[in-house]
mmCIF file of C-alpha atoms in Angstrom:
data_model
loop_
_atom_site.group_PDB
_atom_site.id
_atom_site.type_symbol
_atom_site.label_atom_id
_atom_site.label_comp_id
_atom_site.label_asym_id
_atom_site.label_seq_id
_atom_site.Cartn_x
_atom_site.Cartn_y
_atom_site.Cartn_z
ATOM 1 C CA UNK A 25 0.000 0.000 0.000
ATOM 2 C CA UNK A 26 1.280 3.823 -0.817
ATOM 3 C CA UNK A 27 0.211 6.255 1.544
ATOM 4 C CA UNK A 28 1.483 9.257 -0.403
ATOM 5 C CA UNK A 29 4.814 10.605 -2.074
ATOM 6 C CA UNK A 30 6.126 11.602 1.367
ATOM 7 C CA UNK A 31 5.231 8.401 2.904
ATOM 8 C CA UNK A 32 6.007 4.711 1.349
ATOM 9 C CA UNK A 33 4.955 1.188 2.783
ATOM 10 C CA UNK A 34 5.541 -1.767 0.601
ATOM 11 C CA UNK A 35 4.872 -5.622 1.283
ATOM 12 C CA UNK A 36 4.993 -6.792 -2.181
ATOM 13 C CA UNK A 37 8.034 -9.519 -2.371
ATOM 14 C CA UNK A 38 9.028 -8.490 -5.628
ATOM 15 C CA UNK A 39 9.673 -5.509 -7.140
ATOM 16 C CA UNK A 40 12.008 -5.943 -9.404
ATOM 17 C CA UNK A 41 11.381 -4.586 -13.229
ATOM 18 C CA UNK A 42 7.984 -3.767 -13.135
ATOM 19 C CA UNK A 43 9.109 -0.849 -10.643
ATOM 20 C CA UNK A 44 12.173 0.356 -12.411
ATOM 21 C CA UNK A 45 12.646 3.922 -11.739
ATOM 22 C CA UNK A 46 9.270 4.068 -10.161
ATOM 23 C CA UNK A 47 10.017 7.089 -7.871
ATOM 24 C CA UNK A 48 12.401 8.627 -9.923
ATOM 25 C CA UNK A 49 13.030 12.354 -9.337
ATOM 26 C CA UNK A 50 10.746 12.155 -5.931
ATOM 27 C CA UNK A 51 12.724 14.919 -4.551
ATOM 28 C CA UNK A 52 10.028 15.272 -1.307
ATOM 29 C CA UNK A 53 10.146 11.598 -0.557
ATOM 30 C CA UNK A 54 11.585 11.118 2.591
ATOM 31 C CA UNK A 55 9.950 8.145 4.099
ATOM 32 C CA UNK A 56 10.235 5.018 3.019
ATOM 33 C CA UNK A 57 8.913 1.527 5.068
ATOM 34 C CA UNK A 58 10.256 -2.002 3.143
ATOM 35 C CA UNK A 59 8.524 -4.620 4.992
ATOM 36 C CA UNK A 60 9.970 -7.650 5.814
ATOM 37 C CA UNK A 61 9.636 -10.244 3.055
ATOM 38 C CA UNK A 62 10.571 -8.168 -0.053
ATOM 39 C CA UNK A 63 13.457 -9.917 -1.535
ATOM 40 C CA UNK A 64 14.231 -7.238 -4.464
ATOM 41 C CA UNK A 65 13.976 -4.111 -5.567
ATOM 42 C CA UNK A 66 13.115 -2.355 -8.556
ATOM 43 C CA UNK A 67 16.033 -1.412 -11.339
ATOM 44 C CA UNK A 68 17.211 2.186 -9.618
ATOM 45 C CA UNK A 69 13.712 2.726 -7.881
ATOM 46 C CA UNK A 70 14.658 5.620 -5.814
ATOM 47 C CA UNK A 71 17.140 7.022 -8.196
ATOM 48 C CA UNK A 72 17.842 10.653 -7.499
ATOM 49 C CA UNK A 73 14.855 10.722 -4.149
ATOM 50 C CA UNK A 74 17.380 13.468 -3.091
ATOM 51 C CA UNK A 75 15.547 14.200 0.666
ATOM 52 C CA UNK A 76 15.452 10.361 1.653
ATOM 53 C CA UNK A 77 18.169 10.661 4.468
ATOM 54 C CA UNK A 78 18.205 6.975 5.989
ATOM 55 C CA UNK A 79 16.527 3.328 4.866
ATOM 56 C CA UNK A 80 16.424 0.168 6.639
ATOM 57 C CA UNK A 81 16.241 -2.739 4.306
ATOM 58 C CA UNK A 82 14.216 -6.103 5.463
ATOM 59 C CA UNK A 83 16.400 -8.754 6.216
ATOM 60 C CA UNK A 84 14.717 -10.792 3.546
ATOM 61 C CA UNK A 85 16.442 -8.575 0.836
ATOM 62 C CA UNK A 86 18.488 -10.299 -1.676
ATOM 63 C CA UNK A 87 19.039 -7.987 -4.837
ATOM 64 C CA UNK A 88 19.174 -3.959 -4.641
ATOM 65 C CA UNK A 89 19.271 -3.737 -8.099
ATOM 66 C CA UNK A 90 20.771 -0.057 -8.102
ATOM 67 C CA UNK A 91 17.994 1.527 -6.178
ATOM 68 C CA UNK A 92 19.434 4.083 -4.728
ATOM 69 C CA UNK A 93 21.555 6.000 -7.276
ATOM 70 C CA UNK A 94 21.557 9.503 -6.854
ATOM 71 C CA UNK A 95 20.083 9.435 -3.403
ATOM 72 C CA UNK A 96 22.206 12.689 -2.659
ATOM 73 C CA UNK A 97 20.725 13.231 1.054
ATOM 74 C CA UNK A 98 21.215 9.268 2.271
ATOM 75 C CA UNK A 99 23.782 9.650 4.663
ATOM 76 C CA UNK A 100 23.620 5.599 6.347
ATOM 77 C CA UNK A 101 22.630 2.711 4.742
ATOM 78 C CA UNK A 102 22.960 -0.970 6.247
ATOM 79 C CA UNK A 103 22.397 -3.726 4.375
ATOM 80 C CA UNK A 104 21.333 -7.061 5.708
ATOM 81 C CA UNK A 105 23.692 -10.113 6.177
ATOM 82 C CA UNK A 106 21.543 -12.479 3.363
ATOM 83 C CA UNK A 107 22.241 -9.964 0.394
ATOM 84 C CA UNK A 108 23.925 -11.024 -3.055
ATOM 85 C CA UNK A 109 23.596 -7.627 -5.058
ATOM 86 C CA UNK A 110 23.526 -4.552 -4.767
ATOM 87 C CA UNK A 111 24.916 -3.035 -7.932
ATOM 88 C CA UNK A 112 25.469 0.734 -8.043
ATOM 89 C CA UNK A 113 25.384 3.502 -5.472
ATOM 90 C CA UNK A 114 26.633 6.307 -7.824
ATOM 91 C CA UNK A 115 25.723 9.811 -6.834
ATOM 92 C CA UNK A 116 25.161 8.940 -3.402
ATOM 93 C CA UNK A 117 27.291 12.025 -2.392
ATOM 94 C CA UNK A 118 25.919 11.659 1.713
ATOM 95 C CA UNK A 119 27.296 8.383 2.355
ATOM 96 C CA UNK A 120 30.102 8.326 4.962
ATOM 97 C CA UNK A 121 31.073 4.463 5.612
ATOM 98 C CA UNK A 122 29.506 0.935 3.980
ATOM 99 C CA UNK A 123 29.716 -2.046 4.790
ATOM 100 C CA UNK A 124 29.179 -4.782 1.926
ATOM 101 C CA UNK A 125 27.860 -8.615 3.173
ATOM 102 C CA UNK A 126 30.026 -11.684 2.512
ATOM 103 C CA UNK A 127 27.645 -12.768 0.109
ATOM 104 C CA UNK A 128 27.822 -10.180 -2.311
ATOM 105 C CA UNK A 129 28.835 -10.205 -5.890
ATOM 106 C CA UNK A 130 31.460 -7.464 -5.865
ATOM 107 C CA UNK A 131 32.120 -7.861 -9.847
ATOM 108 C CA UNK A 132 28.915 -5.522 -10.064
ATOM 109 C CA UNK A 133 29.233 -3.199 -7.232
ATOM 110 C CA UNK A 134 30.113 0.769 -8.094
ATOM 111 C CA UNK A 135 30.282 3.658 -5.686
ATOM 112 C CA UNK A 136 31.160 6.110 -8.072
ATOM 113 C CA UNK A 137 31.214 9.026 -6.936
ATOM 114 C CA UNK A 138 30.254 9.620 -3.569
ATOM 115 C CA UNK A 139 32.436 12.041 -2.720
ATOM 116 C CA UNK A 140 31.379 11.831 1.062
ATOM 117 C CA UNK A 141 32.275 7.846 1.839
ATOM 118 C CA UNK A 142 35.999 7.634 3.955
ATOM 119 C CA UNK A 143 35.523 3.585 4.483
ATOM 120 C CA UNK A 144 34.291 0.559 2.649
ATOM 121 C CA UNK A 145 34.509 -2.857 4.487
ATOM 122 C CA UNK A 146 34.162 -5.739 2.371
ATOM 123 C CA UNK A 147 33.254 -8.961 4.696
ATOM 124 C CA UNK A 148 34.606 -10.973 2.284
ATOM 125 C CA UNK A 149 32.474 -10.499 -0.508
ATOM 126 C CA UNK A 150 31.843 -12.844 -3.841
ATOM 127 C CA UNK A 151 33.681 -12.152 -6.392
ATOM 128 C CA UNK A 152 37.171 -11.473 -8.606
ATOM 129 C CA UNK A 153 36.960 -8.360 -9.817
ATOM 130 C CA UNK A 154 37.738 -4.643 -8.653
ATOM 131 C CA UNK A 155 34.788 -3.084 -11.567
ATOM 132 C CA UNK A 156 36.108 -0.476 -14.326
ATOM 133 C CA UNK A 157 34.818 3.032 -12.233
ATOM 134 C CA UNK A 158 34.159 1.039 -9.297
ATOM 135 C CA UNK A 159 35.235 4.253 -6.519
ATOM 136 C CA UNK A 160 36.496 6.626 -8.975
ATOM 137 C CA UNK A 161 35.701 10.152 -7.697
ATOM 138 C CA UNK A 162 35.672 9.019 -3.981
ATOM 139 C CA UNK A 163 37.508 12.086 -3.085
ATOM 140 C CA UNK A 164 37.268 11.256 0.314
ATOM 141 C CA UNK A 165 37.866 7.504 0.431
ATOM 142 C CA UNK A 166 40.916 6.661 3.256
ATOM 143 C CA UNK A 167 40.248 2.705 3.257
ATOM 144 C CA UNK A 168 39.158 -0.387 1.825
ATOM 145 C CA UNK A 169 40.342 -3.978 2.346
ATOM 146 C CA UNK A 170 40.630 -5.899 -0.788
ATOM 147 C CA UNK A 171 39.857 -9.259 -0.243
ATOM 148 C CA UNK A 172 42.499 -12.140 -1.218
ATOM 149 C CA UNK A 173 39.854 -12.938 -4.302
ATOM 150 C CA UNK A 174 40.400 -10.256 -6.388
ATOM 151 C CA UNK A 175 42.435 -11.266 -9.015
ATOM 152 C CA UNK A 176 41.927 -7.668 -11.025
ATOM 153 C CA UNK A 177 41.176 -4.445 -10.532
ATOM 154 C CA UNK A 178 39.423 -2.498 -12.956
ATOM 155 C CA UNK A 179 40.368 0.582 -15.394
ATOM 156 C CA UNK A 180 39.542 4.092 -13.156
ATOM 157 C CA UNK A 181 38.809 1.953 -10.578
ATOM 158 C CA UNK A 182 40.147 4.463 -8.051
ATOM 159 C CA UNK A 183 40.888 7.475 -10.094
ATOM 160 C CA UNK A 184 40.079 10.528 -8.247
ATOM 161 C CA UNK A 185 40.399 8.949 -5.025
ATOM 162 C CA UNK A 186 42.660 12.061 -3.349
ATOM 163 C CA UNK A 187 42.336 11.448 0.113
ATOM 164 C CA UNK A 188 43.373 6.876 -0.660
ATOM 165 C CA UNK A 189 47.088 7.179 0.482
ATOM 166 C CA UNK A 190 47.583 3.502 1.493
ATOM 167 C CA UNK A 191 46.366 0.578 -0.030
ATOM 168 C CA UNK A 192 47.092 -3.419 0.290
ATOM 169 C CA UNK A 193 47.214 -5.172 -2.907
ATOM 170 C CA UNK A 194 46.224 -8.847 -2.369
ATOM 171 C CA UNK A 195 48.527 -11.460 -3.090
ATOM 172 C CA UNK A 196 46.039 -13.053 -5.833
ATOM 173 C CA UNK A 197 45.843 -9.758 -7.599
ATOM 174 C CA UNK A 198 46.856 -10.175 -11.102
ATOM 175 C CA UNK A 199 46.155 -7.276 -13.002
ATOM 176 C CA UNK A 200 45.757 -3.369 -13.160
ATOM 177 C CA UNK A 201 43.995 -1.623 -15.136
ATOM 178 C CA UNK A 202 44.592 1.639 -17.267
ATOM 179 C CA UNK A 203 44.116 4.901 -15.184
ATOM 180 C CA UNK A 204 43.305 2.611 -12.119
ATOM 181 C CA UNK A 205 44.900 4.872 -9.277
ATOM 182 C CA UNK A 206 45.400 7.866 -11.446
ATOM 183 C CA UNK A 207 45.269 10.926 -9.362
ATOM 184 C CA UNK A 208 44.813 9.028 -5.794
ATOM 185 C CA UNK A 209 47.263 9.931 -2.502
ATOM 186 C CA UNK A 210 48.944 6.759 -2.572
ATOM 187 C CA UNK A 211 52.599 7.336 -0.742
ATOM 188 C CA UNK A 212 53.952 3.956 -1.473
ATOM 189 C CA UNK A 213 52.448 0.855 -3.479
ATOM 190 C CA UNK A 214 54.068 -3.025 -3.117
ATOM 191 C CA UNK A 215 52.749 -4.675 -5.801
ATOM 192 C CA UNK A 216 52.441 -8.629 -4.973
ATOM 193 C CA UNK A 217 53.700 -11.607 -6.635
ATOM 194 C CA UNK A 218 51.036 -13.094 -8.590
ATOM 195 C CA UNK A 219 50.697 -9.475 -10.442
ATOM 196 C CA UNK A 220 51.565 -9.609 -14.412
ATOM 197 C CA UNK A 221 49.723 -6.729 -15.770
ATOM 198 C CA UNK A 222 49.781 -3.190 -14.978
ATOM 199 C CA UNK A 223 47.688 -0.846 -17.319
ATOM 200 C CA UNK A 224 48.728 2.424 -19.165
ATOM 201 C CA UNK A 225 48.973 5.297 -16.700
ATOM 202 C CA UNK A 226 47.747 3.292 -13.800
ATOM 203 C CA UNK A 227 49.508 5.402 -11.513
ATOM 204 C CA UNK A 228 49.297 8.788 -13.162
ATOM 205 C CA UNK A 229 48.960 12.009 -11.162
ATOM 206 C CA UNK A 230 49.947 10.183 -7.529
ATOM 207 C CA UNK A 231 51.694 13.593 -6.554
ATOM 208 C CA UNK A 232 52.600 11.462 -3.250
ATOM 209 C CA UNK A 233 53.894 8.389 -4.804
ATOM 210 C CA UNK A 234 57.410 7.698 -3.488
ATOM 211 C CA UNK A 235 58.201 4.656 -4.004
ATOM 212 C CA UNK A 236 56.922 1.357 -6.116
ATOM 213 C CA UNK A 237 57.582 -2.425 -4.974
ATOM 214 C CA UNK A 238 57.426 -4.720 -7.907
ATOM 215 C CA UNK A 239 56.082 -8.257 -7.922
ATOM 216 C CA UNK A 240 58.799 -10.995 -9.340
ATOM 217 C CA UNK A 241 56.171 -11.768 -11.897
ATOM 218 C CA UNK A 242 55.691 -8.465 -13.963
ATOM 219 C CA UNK A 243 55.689 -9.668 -17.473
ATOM 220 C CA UNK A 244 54.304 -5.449 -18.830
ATOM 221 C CA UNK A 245 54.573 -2.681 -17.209
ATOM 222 C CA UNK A 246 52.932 0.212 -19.858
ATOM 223 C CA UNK A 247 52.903 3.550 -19.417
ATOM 224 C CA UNK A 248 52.595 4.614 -15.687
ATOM 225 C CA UNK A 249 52.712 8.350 -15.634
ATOM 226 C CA UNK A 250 51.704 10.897 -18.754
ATOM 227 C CA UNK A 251 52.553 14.142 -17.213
ATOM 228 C CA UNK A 252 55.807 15.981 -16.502
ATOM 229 C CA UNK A 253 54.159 17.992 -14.078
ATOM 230 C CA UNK A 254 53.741 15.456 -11.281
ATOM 231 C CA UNK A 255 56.192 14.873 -8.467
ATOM 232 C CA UNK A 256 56.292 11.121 -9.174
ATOM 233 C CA UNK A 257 57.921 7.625 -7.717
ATOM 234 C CA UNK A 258 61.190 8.269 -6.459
ATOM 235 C CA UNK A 259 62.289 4.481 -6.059
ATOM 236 C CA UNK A 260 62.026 1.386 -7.714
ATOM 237 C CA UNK A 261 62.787 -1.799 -6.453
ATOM 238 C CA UNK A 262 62.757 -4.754 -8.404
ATOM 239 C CA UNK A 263 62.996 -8.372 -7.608
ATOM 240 C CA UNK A 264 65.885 -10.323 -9.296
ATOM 241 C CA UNK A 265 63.847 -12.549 -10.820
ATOM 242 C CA UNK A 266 61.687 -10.412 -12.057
ATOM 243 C CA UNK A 267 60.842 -11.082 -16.034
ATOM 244 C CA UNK A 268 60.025 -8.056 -17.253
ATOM 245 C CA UNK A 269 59.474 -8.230 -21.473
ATOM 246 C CA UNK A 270 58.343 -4.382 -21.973
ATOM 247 C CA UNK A 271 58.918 -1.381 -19.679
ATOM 248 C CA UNK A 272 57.515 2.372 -21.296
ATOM 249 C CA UNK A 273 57.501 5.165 -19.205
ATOM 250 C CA UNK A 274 56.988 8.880 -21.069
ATOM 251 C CA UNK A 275 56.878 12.217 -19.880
ATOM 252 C CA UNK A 276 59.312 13.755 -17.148
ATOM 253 C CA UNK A 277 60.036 13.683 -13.507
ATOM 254 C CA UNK A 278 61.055 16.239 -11.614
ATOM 255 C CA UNK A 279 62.876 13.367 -9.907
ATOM 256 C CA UNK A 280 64.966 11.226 -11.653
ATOM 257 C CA UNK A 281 64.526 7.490 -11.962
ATOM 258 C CA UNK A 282 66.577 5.898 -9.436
ATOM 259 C CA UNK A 283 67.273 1.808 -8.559
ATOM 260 C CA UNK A 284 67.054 0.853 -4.901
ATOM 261 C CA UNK A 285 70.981 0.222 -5.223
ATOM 262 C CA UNK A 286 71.992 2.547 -7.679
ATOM 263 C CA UNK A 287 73.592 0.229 -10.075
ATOM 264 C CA UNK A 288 73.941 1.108 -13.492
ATOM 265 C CA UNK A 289 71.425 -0.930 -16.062
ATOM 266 C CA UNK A 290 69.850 -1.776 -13.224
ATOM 267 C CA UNK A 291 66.692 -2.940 -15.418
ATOM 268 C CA UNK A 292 68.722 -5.651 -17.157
ATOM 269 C CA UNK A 293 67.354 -8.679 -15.071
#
């Protein structure tokens, strides 16, 4: 039953895409009641209800489906332990921390966006992939625990993420994408040994970036930095057994390259 735009109760179990977008642009909506039974919601069925400020979900709930993009004024959001998707909460520019269930299927989460969120705690979530724009423009996004999963992260995944300064790479991470951490605060980055791919400019615009670990297993390493304006890695260190096939780097440092030991042809292993 609907008991007005400023004042929702729903006991339907499903509503899924039938109710896509059904309250879009409901900018007085502020109430909403989700009785306990509904398992999904409708494709981005709150998208852009700007004045809903808080939402508890039923425990029943097993697919968001995007619902809350653009929910500007949500500032918490707690989702139950049984859910297995909740797709995209782009826009959401209130949200300060989330927490993501074990169950769900990162490979389709995004928070792009929401320049408000500082943590994101992943119990352990379903899943191998990092998504392509997953937290880029999470300005003020300070930390995230990957999960030993995730074999790749995404292109842009975390481009834009200013305030990110550390970050652990899992040890069954195998690739980066292009642009991934352009632009974040990462300091230092120790790149783990199952790692083979790192994407074009991956680490572009890390004004911070002082130094750069390498996994033993690099096989190409494209272009990590575009600019000659940024103040970028200081150090490399390389593993001896690294088997490195193709190294590019272009534009300028107002640092030079430098070797952890300072040998000469120090890339030649």
């Amino acid at each position: 039953s609907y008991t007005g735009w400023g004042d929702i109760s729903g006991t339907s179990s499903t509503w899924s895409n039938g109710f896509s977008n059904l309250f879009f642009k409901c900018p007085k909506l502020k109430d909403v009641t989700l009785a306990e039974g509904i398992k999904y919601l409708g494709v981005r069925m709150f998208r852009n209800c700007s004045s809903i400020a808080s939402i508890t979900l039923p425990s029943t709930l097993k697919r968001v489906n995007s619902a809350f993009v653009g929910c500007t004024g949500l500032t918490t959001l707690s989702f139950p332990d049984e859910l297995t998707e909740i797709g995209s909460q782009e826009g959401c520019t209130g949200l300060t921390t989330l927490t993501i269930p074990a169950g769900v299927i990162i490979n389709d989460f995004k928070c792009t966006n929401c320049t408000a969120l500082t943590n994101i705690n992943l119990k352990g979530s379903v899943g191998t992939e990092i998504p392509a724009n997953a937290f880029s423009g999470c300005t003020a996004l300070k930390s995230i625990n990957l999960f030993e999963s995730i074999t790749t992260i995404g292109n842009n995944a975390f481009k834009d993420c200013t305030s990110l300064t550390q970050l652990t790479m899992p040890a069954s991470l195998a690739s980066i994408g292009e642009y991934a951490f352009q632009n974040t605060g990462l300091t230092g980055v120790a790149l783990q040994r199952n790692l083979t791919l790192i994407g074009k400019y991956a680490f572009d615009g890390c004004a911070e970036l002082a130094s750069i670990t390498f996994s033993p297993n690099v096989t190409e390493i494209q272009q990590l930095f575009q600019t000659e304006r940024y103040y970028v890695a200081q150090r490399f260190d390389l593993h001896k057994r690294l088997r490195l096939q193709r190294l590019r780097f272009s534009g300028k440092s107002h640092h030079p390259w430098r070797c952890t030991k300072h040998q000469p042809r120090c890339f030649q292993e």
